[in-house]
Coordinates of C-alpha atoms and ligand atoms in Angstrom, one line a residue:
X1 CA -7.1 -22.0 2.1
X2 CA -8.3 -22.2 -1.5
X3 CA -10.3 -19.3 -2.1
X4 CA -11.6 -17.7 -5.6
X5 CA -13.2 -15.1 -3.5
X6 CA -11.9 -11.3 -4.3
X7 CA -9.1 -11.3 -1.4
X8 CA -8.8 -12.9 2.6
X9 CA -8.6 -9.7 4.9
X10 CA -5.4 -10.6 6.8
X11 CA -5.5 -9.5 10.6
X12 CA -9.0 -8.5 10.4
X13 CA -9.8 -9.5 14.3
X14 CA -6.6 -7.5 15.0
X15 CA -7.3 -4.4 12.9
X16 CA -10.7 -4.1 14.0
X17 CA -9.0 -4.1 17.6
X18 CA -6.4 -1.4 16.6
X19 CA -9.1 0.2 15.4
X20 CA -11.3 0.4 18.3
X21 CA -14.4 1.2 16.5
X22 CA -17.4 3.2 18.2
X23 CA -20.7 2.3 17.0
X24 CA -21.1 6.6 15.9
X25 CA -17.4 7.0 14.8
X26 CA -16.1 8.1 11.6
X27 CA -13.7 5.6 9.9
X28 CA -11.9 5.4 6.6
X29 CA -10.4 2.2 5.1
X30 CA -7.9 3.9 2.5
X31 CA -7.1 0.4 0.8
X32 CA -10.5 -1.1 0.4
X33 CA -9.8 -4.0 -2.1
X34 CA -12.5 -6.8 -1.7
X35 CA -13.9 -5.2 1.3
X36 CA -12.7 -7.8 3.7
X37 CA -11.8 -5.6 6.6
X38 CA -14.4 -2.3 5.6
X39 CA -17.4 -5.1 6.0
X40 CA -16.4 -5.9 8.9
X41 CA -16.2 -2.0 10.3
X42 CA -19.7 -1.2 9.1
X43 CA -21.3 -4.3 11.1
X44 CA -19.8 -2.3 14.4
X45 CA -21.4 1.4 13.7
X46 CA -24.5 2.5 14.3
X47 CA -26.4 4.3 12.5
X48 CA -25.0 7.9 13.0
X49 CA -21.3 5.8 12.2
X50 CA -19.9 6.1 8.9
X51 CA -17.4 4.7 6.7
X52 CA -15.4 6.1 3.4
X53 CA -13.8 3.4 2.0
X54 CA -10.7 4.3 -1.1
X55 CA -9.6 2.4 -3.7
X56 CA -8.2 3.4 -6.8
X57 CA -8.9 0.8 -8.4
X58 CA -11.7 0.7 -10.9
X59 CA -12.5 -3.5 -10.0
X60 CA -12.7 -2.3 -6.3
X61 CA -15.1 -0.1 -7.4
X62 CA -17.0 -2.5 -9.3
X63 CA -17.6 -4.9 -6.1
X64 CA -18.1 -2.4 -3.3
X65 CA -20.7 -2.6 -0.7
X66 CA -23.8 -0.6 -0.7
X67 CA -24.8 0.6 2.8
X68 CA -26.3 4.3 3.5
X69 CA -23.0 4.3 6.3
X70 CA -20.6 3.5 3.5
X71 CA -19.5 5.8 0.8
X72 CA -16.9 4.3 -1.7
X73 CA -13.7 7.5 -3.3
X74 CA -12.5 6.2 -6.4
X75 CA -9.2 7.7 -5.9
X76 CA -5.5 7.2 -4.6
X77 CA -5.1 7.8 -1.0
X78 CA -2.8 10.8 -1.4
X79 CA -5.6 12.7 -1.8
X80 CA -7.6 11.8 1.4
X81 CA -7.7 15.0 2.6
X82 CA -9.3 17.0 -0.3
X83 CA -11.4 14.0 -0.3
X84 CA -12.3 14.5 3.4
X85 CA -13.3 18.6 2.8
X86 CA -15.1 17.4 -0.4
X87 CA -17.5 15.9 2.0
X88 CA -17.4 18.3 5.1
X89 CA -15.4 15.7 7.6
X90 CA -13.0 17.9 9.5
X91 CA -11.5 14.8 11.7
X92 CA -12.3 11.1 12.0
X93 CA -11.7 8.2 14.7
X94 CA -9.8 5.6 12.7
X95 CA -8.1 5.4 9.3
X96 CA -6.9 1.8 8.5
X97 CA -4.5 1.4 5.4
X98 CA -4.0 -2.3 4.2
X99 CA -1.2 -1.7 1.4
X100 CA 0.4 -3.5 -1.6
X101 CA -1.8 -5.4 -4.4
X102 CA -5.2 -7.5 -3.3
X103 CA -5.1 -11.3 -4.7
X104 CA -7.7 -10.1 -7.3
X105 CA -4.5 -8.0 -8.8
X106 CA -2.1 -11.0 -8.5
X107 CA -5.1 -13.1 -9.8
X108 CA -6.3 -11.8 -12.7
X109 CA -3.9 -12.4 -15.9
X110 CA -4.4 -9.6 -17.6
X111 CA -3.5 -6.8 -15.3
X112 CA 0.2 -7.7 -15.7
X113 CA 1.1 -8.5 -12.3
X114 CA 2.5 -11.9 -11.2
X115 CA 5.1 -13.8 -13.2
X116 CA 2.1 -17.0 -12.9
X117 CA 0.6 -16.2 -16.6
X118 CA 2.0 -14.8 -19.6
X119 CA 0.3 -11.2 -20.2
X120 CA 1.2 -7.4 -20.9
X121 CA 3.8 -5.6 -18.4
X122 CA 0.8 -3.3 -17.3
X123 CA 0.7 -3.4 -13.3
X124 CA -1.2 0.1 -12.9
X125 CA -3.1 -0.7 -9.6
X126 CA -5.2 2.6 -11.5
X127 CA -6.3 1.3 -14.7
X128 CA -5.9 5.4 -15.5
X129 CA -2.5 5.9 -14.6
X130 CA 0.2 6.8 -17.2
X131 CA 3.1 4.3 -16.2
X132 CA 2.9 0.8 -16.9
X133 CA 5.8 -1.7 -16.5
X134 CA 6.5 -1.9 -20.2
X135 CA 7.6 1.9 -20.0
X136 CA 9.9 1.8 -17.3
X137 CA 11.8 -1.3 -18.5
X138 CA 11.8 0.8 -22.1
X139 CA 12.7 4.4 -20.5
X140 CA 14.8 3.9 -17.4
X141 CA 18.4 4.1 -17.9
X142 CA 20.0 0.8 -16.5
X143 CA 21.6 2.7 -13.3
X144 CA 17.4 3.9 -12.7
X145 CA 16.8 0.3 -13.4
X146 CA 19.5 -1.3 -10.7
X147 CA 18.1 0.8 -8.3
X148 CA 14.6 0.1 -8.4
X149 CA 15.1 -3.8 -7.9
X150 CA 17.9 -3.1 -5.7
X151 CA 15.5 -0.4 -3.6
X152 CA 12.7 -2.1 -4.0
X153 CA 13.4 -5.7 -4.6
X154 CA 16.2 -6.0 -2.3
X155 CA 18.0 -8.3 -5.1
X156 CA 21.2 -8.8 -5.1
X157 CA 21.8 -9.6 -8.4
X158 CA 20.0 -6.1 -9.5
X159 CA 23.2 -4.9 -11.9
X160 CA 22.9 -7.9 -13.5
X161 CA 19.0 -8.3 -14.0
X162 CA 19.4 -4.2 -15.1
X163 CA 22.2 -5.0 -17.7
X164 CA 20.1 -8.0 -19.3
X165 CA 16.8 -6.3 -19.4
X166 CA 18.7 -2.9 -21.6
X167 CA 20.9 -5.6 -23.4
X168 CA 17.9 -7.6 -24.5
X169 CA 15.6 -4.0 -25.0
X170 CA 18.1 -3.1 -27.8
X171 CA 17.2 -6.0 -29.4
X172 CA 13.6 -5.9 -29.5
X173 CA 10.6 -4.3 -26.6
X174 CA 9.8 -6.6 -23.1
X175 CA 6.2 -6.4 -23.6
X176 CA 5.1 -9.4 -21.8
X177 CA 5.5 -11.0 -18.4
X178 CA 6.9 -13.9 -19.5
X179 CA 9.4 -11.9 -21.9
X180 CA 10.6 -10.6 -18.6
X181 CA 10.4 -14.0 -16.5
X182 CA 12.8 -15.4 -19.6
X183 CA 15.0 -12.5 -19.1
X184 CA 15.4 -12.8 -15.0
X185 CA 15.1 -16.2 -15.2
X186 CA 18.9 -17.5 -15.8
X187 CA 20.5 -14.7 -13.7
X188 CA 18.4 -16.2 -10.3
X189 CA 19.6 -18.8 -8.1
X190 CA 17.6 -22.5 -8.8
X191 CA 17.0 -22.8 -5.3
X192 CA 15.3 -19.2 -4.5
X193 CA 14.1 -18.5 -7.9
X194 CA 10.2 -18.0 -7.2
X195 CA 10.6 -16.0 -4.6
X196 CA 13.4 -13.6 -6.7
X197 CA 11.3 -13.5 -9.3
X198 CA 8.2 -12.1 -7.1
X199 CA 11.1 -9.7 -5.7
X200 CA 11.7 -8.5 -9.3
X201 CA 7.8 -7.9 -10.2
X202 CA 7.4 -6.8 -6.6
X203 CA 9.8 -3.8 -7.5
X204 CA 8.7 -2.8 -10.8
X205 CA 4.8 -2.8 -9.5
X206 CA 6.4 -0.4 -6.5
X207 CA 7.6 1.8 -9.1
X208 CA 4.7 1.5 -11.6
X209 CA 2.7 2.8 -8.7
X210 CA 4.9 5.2 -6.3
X211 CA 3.9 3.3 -3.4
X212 CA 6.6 4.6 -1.3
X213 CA 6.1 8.4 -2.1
X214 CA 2.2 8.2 -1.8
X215 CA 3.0 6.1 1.2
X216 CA 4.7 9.2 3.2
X217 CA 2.0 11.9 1.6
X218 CA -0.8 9.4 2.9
X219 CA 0.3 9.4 6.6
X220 CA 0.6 13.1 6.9
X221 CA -2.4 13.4 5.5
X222 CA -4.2 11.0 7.8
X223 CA -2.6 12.0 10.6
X224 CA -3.6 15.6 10.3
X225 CA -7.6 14.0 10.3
X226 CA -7.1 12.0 13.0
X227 CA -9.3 13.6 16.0
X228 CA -7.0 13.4 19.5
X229 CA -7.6 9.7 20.5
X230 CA -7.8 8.4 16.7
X231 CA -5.9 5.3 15.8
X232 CA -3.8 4.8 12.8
X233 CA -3.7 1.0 11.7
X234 CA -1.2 0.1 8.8
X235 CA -0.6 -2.8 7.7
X236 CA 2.6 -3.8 5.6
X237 CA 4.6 -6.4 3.5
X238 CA 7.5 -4.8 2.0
X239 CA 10.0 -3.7 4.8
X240 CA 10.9 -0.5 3.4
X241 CA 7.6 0.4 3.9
X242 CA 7.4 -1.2 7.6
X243 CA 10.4 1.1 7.8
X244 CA 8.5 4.4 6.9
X245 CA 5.6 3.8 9.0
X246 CA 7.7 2.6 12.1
X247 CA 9.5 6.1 11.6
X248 CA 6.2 7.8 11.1
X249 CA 4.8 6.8 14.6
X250 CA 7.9 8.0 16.1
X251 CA 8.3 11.3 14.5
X252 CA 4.9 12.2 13.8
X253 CA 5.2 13.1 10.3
X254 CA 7.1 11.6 7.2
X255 CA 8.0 14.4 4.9
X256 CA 10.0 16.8 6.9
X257 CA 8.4 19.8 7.4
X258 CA 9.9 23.5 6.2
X259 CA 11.9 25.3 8.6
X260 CA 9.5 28.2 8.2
X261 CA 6.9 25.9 9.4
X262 CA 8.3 24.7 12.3
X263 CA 9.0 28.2 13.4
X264 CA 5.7 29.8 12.7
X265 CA 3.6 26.6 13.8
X266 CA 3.1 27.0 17.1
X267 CA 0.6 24.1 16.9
X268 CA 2.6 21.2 15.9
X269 CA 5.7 23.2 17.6
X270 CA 7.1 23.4 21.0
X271 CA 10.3 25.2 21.1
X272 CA 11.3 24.7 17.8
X273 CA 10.6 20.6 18.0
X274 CA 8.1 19.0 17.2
X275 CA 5.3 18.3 19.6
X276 CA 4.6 14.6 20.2
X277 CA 1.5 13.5 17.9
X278 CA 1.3 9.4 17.8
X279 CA 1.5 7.3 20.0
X280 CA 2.5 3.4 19.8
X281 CA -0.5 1.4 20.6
X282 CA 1.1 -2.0 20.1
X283 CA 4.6 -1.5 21.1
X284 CA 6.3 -2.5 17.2
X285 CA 4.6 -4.5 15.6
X286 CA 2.1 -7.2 15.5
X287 CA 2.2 -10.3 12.8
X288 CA -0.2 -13.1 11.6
X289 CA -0.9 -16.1 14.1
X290 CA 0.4 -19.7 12.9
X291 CA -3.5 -20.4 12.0
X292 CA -3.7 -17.4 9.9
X293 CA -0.5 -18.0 8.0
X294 CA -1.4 -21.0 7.9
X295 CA -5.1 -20.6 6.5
X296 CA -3.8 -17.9 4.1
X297 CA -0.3 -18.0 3.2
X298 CA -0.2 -14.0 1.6
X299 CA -0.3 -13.2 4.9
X300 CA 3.1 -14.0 5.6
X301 CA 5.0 -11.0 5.1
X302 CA 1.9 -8.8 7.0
X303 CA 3.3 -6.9 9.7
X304 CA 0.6 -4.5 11.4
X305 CA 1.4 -1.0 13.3
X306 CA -0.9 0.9 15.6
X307 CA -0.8 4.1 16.9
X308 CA -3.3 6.7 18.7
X309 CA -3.3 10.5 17.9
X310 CA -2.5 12.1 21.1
Ligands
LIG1 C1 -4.1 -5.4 0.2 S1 -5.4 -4.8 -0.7 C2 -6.6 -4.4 0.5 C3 -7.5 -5.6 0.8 C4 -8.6 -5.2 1.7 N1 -8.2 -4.8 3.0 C5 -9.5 -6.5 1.9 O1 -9.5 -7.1 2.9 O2 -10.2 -6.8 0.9 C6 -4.9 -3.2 -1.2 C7 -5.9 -2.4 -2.0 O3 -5.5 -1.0 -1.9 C8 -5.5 -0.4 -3.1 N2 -4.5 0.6 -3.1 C9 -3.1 0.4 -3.0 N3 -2.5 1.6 -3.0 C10 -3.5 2.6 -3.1 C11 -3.4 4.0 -3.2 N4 -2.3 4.7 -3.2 N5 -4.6 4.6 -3.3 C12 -5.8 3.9 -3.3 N6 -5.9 2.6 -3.3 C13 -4.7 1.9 -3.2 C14 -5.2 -1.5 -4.2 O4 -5.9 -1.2 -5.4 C15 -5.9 -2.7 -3.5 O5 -7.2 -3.0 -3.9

């Protein structure tokens, strides 16, 4: 589908479904992007329903709804909770996360995010966040470097690209996308090299951000709202990050708790382990339909978990 419309909500029918909306609920949509999917929640409440949609992204912002059941937080997701007390909500009946970039990041030039056009190594999905591309590639020592596209790029030739990029830094900054693209470039294989070469900005934007540490502090933190009965709906294209949430479903939490904790808890604790607090709604995970991949090929790598607060 050709579309020069903000971003296409992948799985909307499906996270709506996950979400199992009541018409007096309280939701959050933690990634709200172009508002594809939060849109689509408000039409289902009433009017004592309400929505808080995040984004940390100022352009989000910028093209929000306006609807008294809507209320648009400016901020990272990590902070949900404060967020929550800030406005008096003790628990709520859905939290959807759709994670990653929106096509208006990929799409717009200047923001430093797809190899497509030539612009500055920026990728901040927060236009007010310290690191930037351009500062990793100049600061990280080329072990750092190796590990972020081998972590988070899943590149085999990540010694290589690492070795090039501090080789060529010595010489003169990487200040652009294609400075980088003409770096990579020779060291991918003909045959695969587009989708290597979204690997490599894939795993700098990652790191840019900390997507997988605010990932974890995230799903504590909306698991602790959730009201008994709540669903959790996550969507993911990186399988690292499939990989923390499929682990986060099972054990109910993704950064281990203190040992203090668990002893003094008698809450989340029964006899010293941990009480059972999500359950799977849709058995793994669900993916896009052949019409919806084919419709919108970012879909592709989706891959959608469910689970209900018990
Ligand atoms: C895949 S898009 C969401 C698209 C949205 N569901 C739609 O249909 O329009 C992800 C959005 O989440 C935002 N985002 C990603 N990580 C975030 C974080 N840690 N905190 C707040 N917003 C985040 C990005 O800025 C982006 O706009």
């Amino acid at each position: 589908m050709n579309c020069d419309c903000y971003h296409i909500p992948v799985m909307l029918h499906e996270c709506l479904a996950g979400l199992n909306v009541r018409s007096d609920g309280t939701y959050i949509d933690l990634t709200y992007g172009g508002g594809g999917h939060s849109r689509e929640i408000v039409k289902l409440l009433g009017c004592d329903g309400h929505l808080f949609g995040f984004d940390q992204d100022l352009d989000a912002m910028n093209e929000s709804m306006t609807d008294d059941r809507f209320t648009f937080v400016r901020s990272n997701f990590r902070f949900v909770s404060n967020w929550m007390q800030y406005y008096g909500v003790n628990h709520v009946d859905g939290i959807l996360a759709d994670l990653g970039v929106s096509s208006h990041h990929l799409d717009e030039a200047e923001r430093g995010f797809s190899f497509r056009y030539d612009a500055p190594l920026d990728m901040r999905m927060n236009q007010r966040g310290l690191q930037t591309a351009q500062k990793i590639l100049s600061d990280y020592s080329e072990e750092q470097l190796a590990d972020i596209f081998h972590t988070y790029g899943e590149l085999r030739q990540s010694r290589r690209i690492a070795s090039a990029i501090v080789k060529k830094r010595q010489v003169s900054d990487i200040k652009t996308t294609n400075e980088l693209s003409n770096i990579v470039g020779p060291l991918l294989g003909k045959d695969r090299e587009k989708k290597d070469m979204a690997r490599v900005f894939q795993a700098l934007r990652i790191e840019v951000n900390g997507e997988m540490k605010v990932l974890k502090e995230m799903l504590d933190a909306a698991t602790r709202l959730l009201r008994p009965g709540g669903r959790l709906v996550v969507m993911t294209y990186h399988s690292l990050e499939d990989r923390i949430v499929k682990n986060h479903i099972k054990n109910g939490y993704s950064i281990a708790p203190s040992p203090t904790h668990a002893s003094s808890s008698n809450e989340e604790f029964l006899f010293g382990r941990r009480k059972e607090i999500l359950r799977d709604v849709n058995r793994g995970v669900t993916v896009p339909t052949e019409t919806e991949l084919a419709q919108n090929p970012r879909s592709r790598s989706a891959k959608l978990r469910i689970a209900e607060k018990i």
